[in-house]
C-alpha cells in the first residue's frame, strides 16, 4: 500500500481511470459483437447501421486512448470489407431469381 500523499493520489486516480477504460473497452467490444452478428445474419440495412455505430465507437476509443489508431484502422478496414462483400453478394443472389421470372414471362408471351 502507498504511504506518500502523492502515491495515494496516484492510486485513487488509477482506480478511476481503470473503470473508465473498462467501460470504454466494453462498449467497443459490444459494438464489434453486434456488427459481427449483423454480418452473419446477412441483413444489409442492419449491418450498415451497425457499421456506422461501430466505427463511431472505435474512433472514440482512439480519442480516449483505449485502442491504438492503427489497430482501429485495421478493424474498420476488415469490417468494411466484410460489409462490402455482403452488400455485393445480396443483389447477385436475387438476380438469378429475377432472370428466371423474366425467362418464364418471355416464354409465356410467345
PDB file of C-alpha atoms in Angstrom:
ATOM      1  CA  UNK A   1       0.000   0.000   0.000  1.00  0.00           C
ATOM      2  CA  UNK A   2       1.155   3.507  -0.774  1.00  0.00           C
ATOM      3  CA  UNK A   3       2.409   5.687   2.076  1.00  0.00           C
ATOM      4  CA  UNK A   4       3.101   9.074   0.497  1.00  0.00           C
ATOM      5  CA  UNK A   5       0.361  11.539  -0.283  1.00  0.00           C
ATOM      6  CA  UNK A   6       1.304  11.670  -3.964  1.00  0.00           C
ATOM      7  CA  UNK A   7       1.327   7.891  -4.307  1.00  0.00           C
ATOM      8  CA  UNK A   8      -2.039   7.656  -2.526  1.00  0.00           C
ATOM      9  CA  UNK A   9      -3.435  10.144  -5.025  1.00  0.00           C
ATOM     10  CA  UNK A  10      -1.990   8.171  -7.954  1.00  0.00           C
ATOM     11  CA  UNK A  11      -3.630   5.018  -6.563  1.00  0.00           C
ATOM     12  CA  UNK A  12      -7.003   6.783  -6.420  1.00  0.00           C
ATOM     13  CA  UNK A  13      -6.603   8.115  -9.956  1.00  0.00           C
ATOM     14  CA  UNK A  14      -5.638   4.675 -11.237  1.00  0.00           C
ATOM     15  CA  UNK A  15      -8.835   3.179  -9.850  1.00  0.00           C
ATOM     16  CA  UNK A  16     -10.967   5.831 -11.574  1.00  0.00           C
ATOM     17  CA  UNK A  17      -9.121   5.580 -14.899  1.00  0.00           C
ATOM     18  CA  UNK A  18      -9.334   1.780 -14.801  1.00  0.00           C
ATOM     19  CA  UNK A  19     -13.125   1.955 -14.509  1.00  0.00           C
ATOM     20  CA  UNK A  20     -13.394   4.473 -17.360  1.00  0.00           C
ATOM     21  CA  UNK A  21     -11.134   2.416 -19.614  1.00  0.00           C
ATOM     22  CA  UNK A  22     -13.036  -0.754 -18.783  1.00  0.00           C
ATOM     23  CA  UNK A  23     -16.344   0.890 -19.700  1.00  0.00           C
ATOM     24  CA  UNK A  24     -14.914   2.166 -22.992  1.00  0.00           C
ATOM     25  CA  UNK A  25     -13.411  -1.201 -23.849  1.00  0.00           C
ATOM     26  CA  UNK A  26     -16.705  -2.942 -23.042  1.00  0.00           C
ATOM     27  CA  UNK A  27     -18.632  -0.550 -25.286  1.00  0.00           C
ATOM     28  CA  UNK A  28     -16.238  -1.216 -28.175  1.00  0.00           C
ATOM     29  CA  UNK A  29     -16.344  -4.980 -27.740  1.00  0.00           C
ATOM     30  CA  UNK A  30     -20.135  -4.973 -27.582  1.00  0.00           C
ATOM     31  CA  UNK A  31     -20.364  -2.864 -30.702  1.00  0.00           C
ATOM     32  CA  UNK A  32     -17.963  -5.173 -32.552  1.00  0.00           C
ATOM     33  CA  UNK A  33     -20.006  -8.182 -31.454  1.00  0.00           C
ATOM     34  CA  UNK A  34     -23.248  -6.608 -32.714  1.00  0.00           C
ATOM     35  CA  UNK A  35     -21.548  -5.798 -36.012  1.00  0.00           C
ATOM     36  CA  UNK A  36     -20.335  -9.367 -36.469  1.00  0.00           C
ATOM     37  CA  UNK A  37     -23.817 -10.683 -35.654  1.00  0.00           C
ATOM     38  CA  UNK A  38     -25.411  -8.349 -38.205  1.00  0.00           C
ATOM     39  CA  UNK A  39     -22.929  -9.544 -40.823  1.00  0.00           C
ATOM     40  CA  UNK A  40     -23.596 -13.218 -40.126  1.00  0.00           C
ATOM     41  CA  UNK A  41     -27.373 -12.697 -40.320  1.00  0.00           C
ATOM     42  CA  UNK A  42     -26.952 -11.173 -43.749  1.00  0.00           C
ATOM     43  CA  UNK A  43     -29.192  -8.165 -43.085  1.00  0.00           C
ATOM     44  CA  UNK A  44     -27.648  -5.392 -45.186  1.00  0.00           C
ATOM     45  CA  UNK A  45     -29.502  -2.423 -43.708  1.00  0.00           C
ATOM     46  CA  UNK A  46     -28.873  -3.523 -40.122  1.00  0.00           C
ATOM     47  CA  UNK A  47     -25.210  -4.185 -40.918  1.00  0.00           C
ATOM     48  CA  UNK A  48     -24.782  -0.739 -42.479  1.00  0.00           C
ATOM     49  CA  UNK A  49     -26.431   0.948 -39.497  1.00  0.00           C
ATOM     50  CA  UNK A  50     -24.317  -1.041 -37.067  1.00  0.00           C
ATOM     51  CA  UNK A  51     -21.169  -0.271 -39.080  1.00  0.00           C
ATOM     52  CA  UNK A  52     -21.701   3.457 -38.523  1.00  0.00           C
ATOM     53  CA  UNK A  53     -22.198   2.906 -34.795  1.00  0.00           C
ATOM     54  CA  UNK A  54     -19.183   0.611 -34.569  1.00  0.00           C
ATOM     55  CA  UNK A  55     -16.851   2.966 -36.403  1.00  0.00           C
ATOM     56  CA  UNK A  56     -18.001   5.779 -34.132  1.00  0.00           C
ATOM     57  CA  UNK A  57     -17.270   3.695 -31.027  1.00  0.00           C
ATOM     58  CA  UNK A  58     -13.876   2.702 -32.422  1.00  0.00           C
ATOM     59  CA  UNK A  59     -12.943   6.306 -33.218  1.00  0.00           C
ATOM     60  CA  UNK A  60     -13.962   7.393 -29.722  1.00  0.00           C
ATOM     61  CA  UNK A  61     -11.787   4.643 -28.261  1.00  0.00           C
ATOM     62  CA  UNK A  62      -8.807   6.129 -30.123  1.00  0.00           C
ATOM     63  CA  UNK A  63      -9.567   9.597 -28.763  1.00  0.00           C
ATOM     64  CA  UNK A  64      -9.777   8.233 -25.240  1.00  0.00           C
ATOM     65  CA  UNK A  65      -6.584   6.231 -25.589  1.00  0.00           C
ATOM     66  CA  UNK A  66      -8.180   2.809 -25.178  1.00  0.00           C
ATOM     67  CA  UNK A  67      -7.036   1.480 -28.558  1.00  0.00           C
ATOM     68  CA  UNK A  68      -4.221   2.447 -30.890  1.00  0.00           C
ATOM     69  CA  UNK A  69      -5.167   4.256 -34.096  1.00  0.00           C
ATOM     70  CA  UNK A  70      -3.573   1.619 -36.328  1.00  0.00           C
ATOM     71  CA  UNK A  71      -5.492  -1.144 -34.550  1.00  0.00           C
ATOM     72  CA  UNK A  72      -8.755   0.726 -35.077  1.00  0.00           C
ATOM     73  CA  UNK A  73      -7.878   1.380 -38.696  1.00  0.00           C
ATOM     74  CA  UNK A  74      -7.317  -2.345 -39.219  1.00  0.00           C
ATOM     75  CA  UNK A  75     -10.631  -3.209 -37.518  1.00  0.00           C
ATOM     76  CA  UNK A  76     -12.554  -0.690 -39.616  1.00  0.00           C
ATOM     77  CA  UNK A  77     -10.921  -1.862 -42.825  1.00  0.00           C
ATOM     78  CA  UNK A  78     -11.749  -5.503 -42.185  1.00  0.00           C
ATOM     79  CA  UNK A  79     -15.318  -4.743 -41.117  1.00  0.00           C
ATOM     80  CA  UNK A  80     -15.825  -2.571 -44.183  1.00  0.00           C
ATOM     81  CA  UNK A  81     -14.514  -5.341 -46.423  1.00  0.00           C
ATOM     82  CA  UNK A  82     -16.939  -7.830 -44.880  1.00  0.00           C
ATOM     83  CA  UNK A  83     -19.792  -5.350 -45.229  1.00  0.00           C
ATOM     84  CA  UNK A  84     -18.890  -4.721 -48.857  1.00  0.00           C
ATOM     85  CA  UNK A  85     -18.914  -8.440 -49.671  1.00  0.00           C
ATOM     86  CA  UNK A  86     -22.327  -8.728 -48.001  1.00  0.00           C
ATOM     87  CA  UNK A  87     -23.745  -5.784 -49.952  1.00  0.00           C
ATOM     88  CA  UNK A  88     -22.387  -7.052 -53.254  1.00  0.00           C
ATOM     89  CA  UNK A  89     -23.442 -10.661 -52.601  1.00  0.00           C
ATOM     90  CA  UNK A  90     -27.108  -9.903 -51.888  1.00  0.00           C
ATOM     91  CA  UNK A  91     -28.073  -8.460 -55.310  1.00  0.00           C
ATOM     92  CA  UNK A  92     -26.307 -11.275 -57.166  1.00  0.00           C
ATOM     93  CA  UNK A  93     -28.298 -13.842 -55.192  1.00  0.00           C
ATOM     94  CA  UNK A  94     -31.540 -12.075 -56.163  1.00  0.00           C
ATOM     95  CA  UNK A  95     -30.507 -11.691 -59.821  1.00  0.00           C
ATOM     96  CA  UNK A  96     -30.971 -15.382 -60.816  1.00  0.00           C
ATOM     97  CA  UNK A  97     -34.493 -15.344 -59.399  1.00  0.00           C
ATOM     98  CA  UNK A  98     -35.351 -12.250 -61.443  1.00  0.00           C
ATOM     99  CA  UNK A  99     -33.772 -13.784 -64.529  1.00  0.00           C
ATOM    100  CA  UNK A 100     -35.804 -16.946 -64.081  1.00  0.00           C
ATOM    101  CA  UNK A 101     -39.020 -14.922 -63.794  1.00  0.00           C
ATOM    102  CA  UNK A 102     -38.094 -12.896 -66.867  1.00  0.00           C
ATOM    103  CA  UNK A 103     -37.406 -16.025 -68.906  1.00  0.00           C
ATOM    104  CA  UNK A 104     -40.738 -17.539 -67.835  1.00  0.00           C
ATOM    105  CA  UNK A 105     -42.524 -14.333 -68.808  1.00  0.00           C
ATOM    106  CA  UNK A 106     -40.776 -14.328 -72.187  1.00  0.00           C
ATOM    107  CA  UNK A 107     -41.788 -17.942 -72.832  1.00  0.00           C
ATOM    108  CA  UNK A 108     -45.360 -17.228 -71.782  1.00  0.00           C
ATOM    109  CA  UNK A 109     -45.647 -14.285 -74.166  1.00  0.00           C
ATOM    110  CA  UNK A 110     -44.600 -16.435 -77.162  1.00  0.00           C
TER     111      UNK A 110
END
